[in-house]
């Protein structure tokens, strides 16, 4: 019996969408006001979903407290109240679009989970925009 | 890397559930108070989800602004503050159930998207009732 | 000790904003697309708030079940899946703006409550627009 | 055309996470404060999703009213304002984790649905923790 | 310039509505299924609102982190994953209705705040039922 | 009959909490991680509430479209996708705490409203933190 267990978390961060190897004009054309050199920011709402068999002993797929602590260590402590472009290593040469942030979070958490567990990341950049990535 | 990008939108509309080729009694039996000949209405909340590869250049699956504008043109401008039965061509001979509205929206948007992108429509008729369609 | 007890409810209805004694042109100028003669509609979300002393015996200001049943009888049964302009007496000669609907609901419920209880009505016409009325 | 129709419902219940065949100490180690012998409780929010073909006649996958009544009978009447460990037969020897509750609800509802309909259960234990089960 | 600063928090708890000095029948008549002797429970969502002047130096009415820690210490640590009737002293002889819980929380927090700050407590017992108390 | 009409809006922005005339150490002590010199950011959710008499002619306190356009011009166009400290004049020498942002928004909108209308601003800095200001 495969069950998916999901946990919500959040972090607040500043970012700017642009490529260092493009001119300001090209960045402006493609990323518009998201290319503001002074940065803007978001309250990112995160849903981490882990799929696996229910442990017969405990009735858990994964202990929510373990999952909560893992998200805190790998995501919240690393991204919260940070400038993603300037202070988060993964985005040094990677444009911090919602898509790319979701992939980075997926990769960080996947490493910490048992290999028999599947993972899906849903990331809300705003209440109206969100992305989902499950490693496929 | 396949990522799903979702955008929320909404429109307010009146509708009536019934079939022209059924008697009022049969419509009443099947559709109950939704068959009110004077219409009733909803705030439809819409989630449009587009799945595809992340563009290596931009970090986008699809530019959210492009998606937002497409939804505005194809759905909001066409359905908002309208009577679906009376004023929206697609429902002239099609009962505007949430299921059928979702399929109509899917078909309208699918035509406008690159063929390598997958599409899923989630439509909330009320905060407690919603439907999902992905062309399968 | 004055405590306010609030209960949420909802109803779906069609309406049209206009005055019978104005020309279509004037209604169009003032009410825009809300003046659609074929009607549009909303999921109205309602919050009914009752303020009074805590009953020492029960610990209640008002039994939530009593309040829920009162809202059902006076508001949901009267307005749900109705066309407000055509089928609800109170709006025969009263434009069903959110403001006026809130006042009508206030007046209906106030009559049914003990005189020592204060009442406030909050009515969401959409998730982004709402009004509040407390009889002042 | 396969469409998924979803309906939200809820129930409030008390529970305790523990195994009768474990010592208090072991239960405490594994389940922490959820092992409180005096119980704690939740507002469980439930989403029941049914997938099938749209009926050409009605435009429905399943009548939402039928689905609502089914959830009321099988889930809300059985679980609401109950102590899951003490009063709900299914949890007599089954730890009422969110995972196990979702499986129990799935099994109860699946029996009542036509075999050509697929079912998925999403259960929120808190606004931040939820599980999903679809019989796989 | 008086500004109100609000912070959301939550706790999960079991409770039973009844009076020890009433018969089971009378409790059943007044409190219905909330009088279940085996308890039921809720996810209580709490909003703590503090009103005062903006400190010219900091731009704060109160540091949100201070408020968050205060709520954790006085409310979350005391009530979360508890049986309110059995384990929380304040409800030993006080019926834990939403109204009474709000008053108890108000009294606990008021003692810890500077006297020039006003306090209001909003407590959601369910997403549809909530109460507000401000010491008046 | 005084009715309050409320409209929700939002903007995304970067900010830093600090005083230019304090040392980094003092700013760090008071504002903690909000004092990040590289900025962080939020999705600010705004509720603008206008109180006045219902216009007998229209049934409106204020036309929601007028209010929506006013918020767009005075708040969204001015703050959205901006760095509040660097790019918004009002915060040149004013710490952009939620409290101060709410006061600034109040002052900008109050100037544009008829003097017989009362105004209240509610600003969510995160889904868990918000402030309210009504010019008192």
Coordinates of N, CA and C in Angstrom, one line a residue, chain F:
Chain F
X1 N -26.8 54.0 7.0 CA -26.2 52.7 7.0 C -24.8 52.6 6.6
X2 N -23.9 52.5 7.6 CA -22.5 52.5 7.3 C -22.1 51.0 6.9
X3 N -21.5 50.9 5.8 CA -21.0 49.5 5.4 C -19.5 49.7 5.0
X4 N -18.8 48.6 5.3 CA -17.3 48.6 5.0 C -17.1 47.7 3.8
X5 N -16.5 48.2 2.8 CA -16.2 47.5 1.5 C -14.7 47.2 1.5
X6 N -14.3 46.0 1.3 CA -12.9 45.6 1.3 C -12.5 45.0 0.0
X7 N -11.3 45.3 -0.4 CA -10.7 44.8 -1.6 C -9.3 44.2 -1.3
X8 N -9.0 43.0 -1.8 CA -7.7 42.4 -1.6 C -6.8 42.7 -2.8
X9 N -5.5 42.9 -2.6 CA -4.6 43.1 -3.6 C -3.2 42.5 -3.1
X10 N -2.2 42.5 -4.0 CA -0.9 42.0 -3.5 C 0.2 42.6 -4.3
X11 N 1.4 42.5 -3.7 CA 2.6 42.9 -4.4 C 3.8 42.2 -3.7
X12 N 4.8 41.9 -4.6 CA 6.0 41.2 -4.1 C 7.1 42.2 -4.1
X13 N 7.9 42.2 -3.0 CA 9.0 43.2 -2.8 C 10.1 42.6 -2.0
X14 N 11.3 43.2 -2.2 CA 12.4 42.9 -1.3 C 12.5 44.0 -0.2
X15 N 13.0 43.7 0.9 CA 13.3 44.7 1.9 C 14.4 44.3 2.9
X16 N 14.8 45.2 3.7 CA 15.8 44.9 4.8 C 15.3 45.8 6.0
X17 N 15.3 45.2 7.1 CA 15.0 46.0 8.3 C 16.3 46.5 9.0
X18 N 16.5 47.8 9.1 CA 17.6 48.3 9.8 C 17.5 49.8 9.8
X19 N 18.3 50.4 10.6 CA 18.4 51.9 10.7 C 19.9 52.2 10.2
X20 N 19.9 53.2 9.3 CA 21.2 53.6 8.8 C 22.1 54.2 9.9
X21 N 21.4 54.8 10.9 CA 22.2 55.5 12.0 C 22.6 54.5 13.1
X22 N 22.3 53.2 13.0 CA 22.8 52.3 14.0 C 23.9 51.5 13.4
X23 N 24.8 50.9 14.3 CA 25.8 50.0 13.8 C 25.2 48.7 13.3
X24 N 26.0 48.0 12.5 CA 25.5 46.7 12.0 C 25.1 45.8 13.3
X25 N 26.0 45.8 14.3 CA 25.8 45.0 15.5 C 24.5 45.3 16.1
X26 N 24.2 46.6 16.3 CA 22.9 46.9 16.9 C 21.7 46.5 16.0
X27 N 21.8 46.8 14.7 CA 20.7 46.3 13.8 C 20.6 44.8 13.9
X28 N 21.7 44.1 14.0 CA 21.6 42.7 14.1 C 20.9 42.2 15.4
X29 N 21.2 42.9 16.4 CA 20.7 42.5 17.7 C 19.1 42.7 17.7
X30 N 18.7 43.9 17.1 CA 17.3 44.2 17.1 C 16.5 43.5 16.0
X31 N 17.1 43.4 14.8 CA 16.3 42.9 13.7 C 16.7 41.5 13.2
X32 N 17.7 41.0 13.8 CA 18.1 39.6 13.5 C 18.3 39.3 12.0
X33 N 17.8 38.2 11.5 CA 18.0 37.9 10.1 C 17.2 38.8 9.1
X34 N 16.3 39.6 9.7 CA 15.6 40.6 8.8 C 16.6 41.7 8.4
X35 N 17.7 41.8 9.1 CA 18.8 42.8 8.8 C 19.8 42.3 7.7
X36 N 19.5 41.2 7.1 CA 20.4 40.8 6.0 C 20.7 41.9 5.0
X37 N 22.0 42.3 4.9 CA 22.3 43.4 4.0 C 22.0 43.1 2.5
X38 N 21.9 41.8 2.2 CA 21.5 41.4 0.8 C 20.0 41.4 0.5
X39 N 19.3 41.7 1.6 CA 17.8 41.8 1.4 C 17.2 40.4 1.5
X40 N 15.9 40.4 1.8 CA 15.0 39.2 1.7 C 13.7 39.7 1.1
X41 N 12.7 38.9 1.0 CA 11.5 39.5 0.4 C 10.2 38.8 0.8
X42 N 9.1 39.3 0.4 CA 7.8 38.8 0.8 C 6.8 39.0 -0.4
X43 N 5.7 38.1 -0.3 CA 4.5 38.4 -1.1 C 3.6 39.1 -0.1
X44 N 3.5 40.4 -0.2 CA 2.6 41.2 0.6 C 1.2 41.1 0.1
X45 N 0.3 40.6 1.0 CA -1.2 40.6 0.7 C -1.8 41.7 1.4
X46 N -2.6 42.5 0.7 CA -3.1 43.8 1.2 C -4.7 43.7 1.2
X47 N -5.3 44.2 2.3 CA -6.7 44.4 2.3 C -7.0 45.8 2.6
X48 N -7.7 46.5 1.6 CA -8.0 47.9 1.8 C -9.5 48.0 2.1
X49 N -9.9 48.5 3.2 CA -11.3 48.6 3.7 C -11.7 50.0 3.8
X50 N -12.8 50.3 3.1 CA -13.4 51.7 3.0 C -14.8 51.7 3.6
X51 N -15.0 52.5 4.6 CA -16.3 52.6 5.3 C -17.0 53.9 5.0
X52 N -18.3 53.7 4.6 CA -19.1 54.9 4.4 C -20.6 54.5 4.2
X53 N -21.4 55.5 3.9 CA -22.8 55.2 3.7 C -23.1 54.6 2.3
X54 N -24.1 53.8 2.2 CA -24.5 53.2 0.9 C -25.1 54.3 0.1
X55 N -24.6 54.5 -1.1 CA -25.3 55.5 -2.0 C -26.6 54.9 -2.4
X56 N -27.7 55.7 -2.1 CA -29.0 55.2 -2.4 C -29.3 54.9 -3.9
X57 N -28.6 55.7 -4.7 CA -28.8 55.5 -6.1 C -28.2 54.2 -6.6
X58 N -27.0 53.9 -6.3 CA -26.2 52.8 -6.9 C -26.2 51.6 -6.0
X59 N -26.4 51.7 -4.7 CA -26.2 50.6 -3.8 C -24.8 50.3 -3.4
X60 N -23.9 51.2 -3.8 CA -22.5 51.1 -3.6 C -22.0 52.0 -2.4
X61 N -21.0 51.6 -1.6 CA -20.3 52.6 -0.8 C -19.2 53.2 -1.7
X62 N -18.6 52.4 -2.5 CA -17.6 52.9 -3.4 C -17.6 51.8 -4.5
X63 N -17.4 52.2 -5.8 CA -17.4 51.2 -6.9 C -16.1 50.4 -6.7
X64 N -16.2 49.1 -6.6 CA -15.0 48.2 -6.4 C -14.0 48.4 -7.5
X65 N -14.5 48.7 -8.7 CA -13.5 48.9 -9.8 C -12.7 50.1 -9.6
X66 N -13.3 51.2 -9.1 CA -12.6 52.4 -8.8 C -11.6 52.1 -7.7
X67 N -12.0 51.4 -6.6 CA -11.1 51.0 -5.5 C -9.9 50.2 -6.0
X68 N -10.2 49.2 -6.9 CA -9.2 48.3 -7.4 C -8.2 49.1 -8.2
X69 N -8.7 50.1 -9.1 CA -7.8 50.9 -9.9 C -6.9 51.8 -9.0
X70 N -7.5 52.3 -8.0 CA -6.8 53.2 -7.1 C -5.6 52.4 -6.4
X71 N -5.9 51.2 -5.9 CA -4.9 50.4 -5.3 C -3.8 50.1 -6.3
X72 N -4.2 49.8 -7.5 CA -3.2 49.5 -8.5 C -2.2 50.6 -8.7
X73 N -2.8 51.8 -8.9 CA -2.0 53.0 -9.2 C -1.1 53.4 -8.0
X74 N -1.7 53.5 -6.8 CA -1.0 54.0 -5.6 C -0.1 53.0 -5.0
X75 N -0.5 51.7 -5.0 CA 0.3 50.7 -4.2 C 1.0 49.7 -5.2
X76 N 0.2 49.0 -6.0 CA 0.9 47.9 -6.8 C 1.9 48.5 -7.8
X77 N 1.5 49.5 -8.5 CA 2.5 50.1 -9.5 C 3.7 50.6 -8.7
X78 N 3.5 51.1 -7.5 CA 4.6 51.8 -6.8 C 5.5 50.8 -6.1
X79 N 5.0 49.6 -5.6 CA 5.8 48.7 -4.7 C 6.1 47.4 -5.4
X80 N 5.3 47.0 -6.4 CA 5.4 45.6 -6.8 C 6.8 45.4 -7.6
X81 N 7.4 44.3 -7.2 CA 8.7 43.9 -7.8 C 9.8 45.0 -7.6
X82 N 9.6 45.7 -6.4 CA 10.6 46.7 -6.1 C 11.4 46.3 -4.8
X83 N 12.5 46.9 -4.7 CA 13.3 46.9 -3.4 C 12.8 48.1 -2.6
X84 N 12.1 47.8 -1.5 CA 11.4 48.9 -0.8 C 12.5 49.9 -0.3
X85 N 13.6 49.4 0.3 CA 14.6 50.3 0.9 C 15.2 51.2 -0.2
X86 N 15.5 50.6 -1.4 CA 16.3 51.3 -2.4 C 15.5 52.1 -3.3
X87 N 14.3 51.6 -3.7 CA 13.6 52.2 -4.8 C 12.3 52.9 -4.4
X88 N 11.8 52.9 -3.2 CA 10.6 53.5 -2.8 C 10.9 54.7 -1.9
X89 N 10.6 55.9 -2.4 CA 10.9 57.1 -1.7 C 10.5 57.2 -0.3
X90 N 9.3 56.7 0.0 CA 8.8 56.8 1.4 C 9.7 56.1 2.4
X91 N 10.5 55.1 2.0 CA 11.3 54.3 2.9 C 12.7 54.7 2.9
X92 N 13.0 55.8 2.3 CA 14.4 56.3 2.2 C 15.0 56.4 3.6
X93 N 14.2 57.0 4.5 CA 14.6 57.2 5.9 C 13.7 56.6 6.9
X94 N 12.9 55.6 6.4 CA 11.9 55.0 7.3 C 12.0 53.5 7.1
X95 N 12.2 52.8 8.3 CA 12.4 51.3 8.3 C 11.2 50.6 7.8
X96 N 11.3 49.8 6.7 CA 10.1 49.2 6.1 C 9.6 48.0 6.9
X97 N 9.2 48.2 8.1 CA 8.5 47.2 8.9 C 7.1 47.1 8.3
X98 N 6.4 46.0 8.6 CA 5.0 45.9 8.2 C 4.2 47.1 8.7
X99 N 4.5 47.4 10.0 CA 3.7 48.6 10.6 C 3.9 49.8 9.7
X100 N 5.2 50.2 9.4 CA 5.4 51.4 8.7 C 4.9 51.3 7.2
X101 N 4.9 50.2 6.6 CA 4.4 50.0 5.3 C 2.9 50.3 5.3
X102 N 2.2 49.7 6.3 CA 0.8 49.9 6.4 C 0.4 51.4 6.5
X103 N 1.2 52.1 7.4 CA 0.9 53.6 7.5 C 1.2 54.3 6.2
X104 N 2.2 54.0 5.5 CA 2.5 54.6 4.3 C 1.4 54.4 3.3
X105 N 0.9 53.2 3.2 CA -0.2 52.8 2.3 C -1.5 53.6 2.7
X106 N -1.7 53.6 4.0 CA -2.9 54.4 4.5 C -2.8 55.8 4.0
X107 N -1.7 56.4 4.2 CA -1.5 57.9 3.9 C -1.7 58.1 2.4
X108 N -1.1 57.2 1.6 CA -1.2 57.4 0.1 C -2.7 57.3 -0.3
X109 N -3.4 56.3 0.2 CA -4.8 56.1 -0.3 C -5.8 57.1 0.3
X110 N -5.5 57.5 1.6 CA -6.4 58.5 2.3 C -6.6 59.8 1.5
X111 N -5.4 60.2 0.9 CA -5.4 61.4 0.1 C -6.3 61.4 -1.1
X112 N -6.5 60.2 -1.6 CA -7.3 60.0 -2.9 C -8.8 59.7 -2.6
X113 N -9.2 59.5 -1.4 CA -10.6 59.2 -1.1 C -11.3 60.4 -0.6
X114 N -12.6 60.4 -0.9 CA -13.5 61.5 -0.3 C -13.4 61.5 1.2
X115 N -13.4 62.7 1.7 CA -13.2 62.8 3.2 C -14.2 62.2 4.0
X116 N -15.4 61.9 3.5 CA -16.4 61.2 4.3 C -16.3 59.7 4.4
X117 N -15.2 59.2 3.8 CA -15.0 57.8 3.8 C -13.9 57.5 4.8
X118 N -14.1 56.4 5.6 CA -13.0 56.0 6.6 C -12.2 54.9 5.9
X119 N -11.0 54.7 6.3 CA -10.1 53.8 5.6 C -9.4 52.9 6.7
X120 N -9.2 51.6 6.4 CA -8.4 50.7 7.2 C -7.6 49.9 6.3
X121 N -6.3 49.7 6.7 CA -5.3 48.9 5.9 C -5.0 47.7 6.7
X122 N -5.1 46.5 6.1 CA -4.5 45.3 6.7 C -3.5 44.8 5.7
X123 N -2.3 44.5 6.3 CA -1.2 44.1 5.4 C -0.6 42.8 6.0
X124 N -0.6 41.7 5.2 CA 0.0 40.4 5.5 C 1.4 40.4 5.0
X125 N 2.4 40.3 5.9 CA 3.8 40.2 5.5 C 4.1 38.8 5.2
X126 N 3.5 37.9 5.9 CA 3.5 36.4 5.6 C 2.1 35.9 5.9
X127 N 1.8 34.7 5.6 CA 0.5 34.1 5.9 C 0.3 34.1 7.5
X128 N 1.3 34.2 8.3 CA 1.2 34.2 9.7 C 1.3 35.5 10.4
X129 N 1.8 36.5 9.7 CA 2.1 37.8 10.4 C 1.3 38.9 9.6
X130 N 0.5 39.7 10.3 CA -0.1 40.8 9.6 C -0.4 42.0 10.6
X131 N -0.6 43.2 10.0 CA -0.8 44.4 10.8 C -2.0 45.1 10.2
X132 N -2.6 45.9 11.1 CA -3.8 46.7 10.7 C -3.7 48.1 11.2
X133 N -4.0 49.1 10.3 CA -3.9 50.5 10.7 C -5.1 51.2 10.1
X134 N -5.7 52.1 11.0 CA -6.9 52.8 10.5 C -6.8 54.3 10.8
X135 N -5.6 54.8 11.0 CA -5.4 56.3 11.1 C -5.7 56.8 12.5
X136 N -5.8 55.9 13.5 CA -6.1 56.4 14.8 C -4.9 56.5 15.7

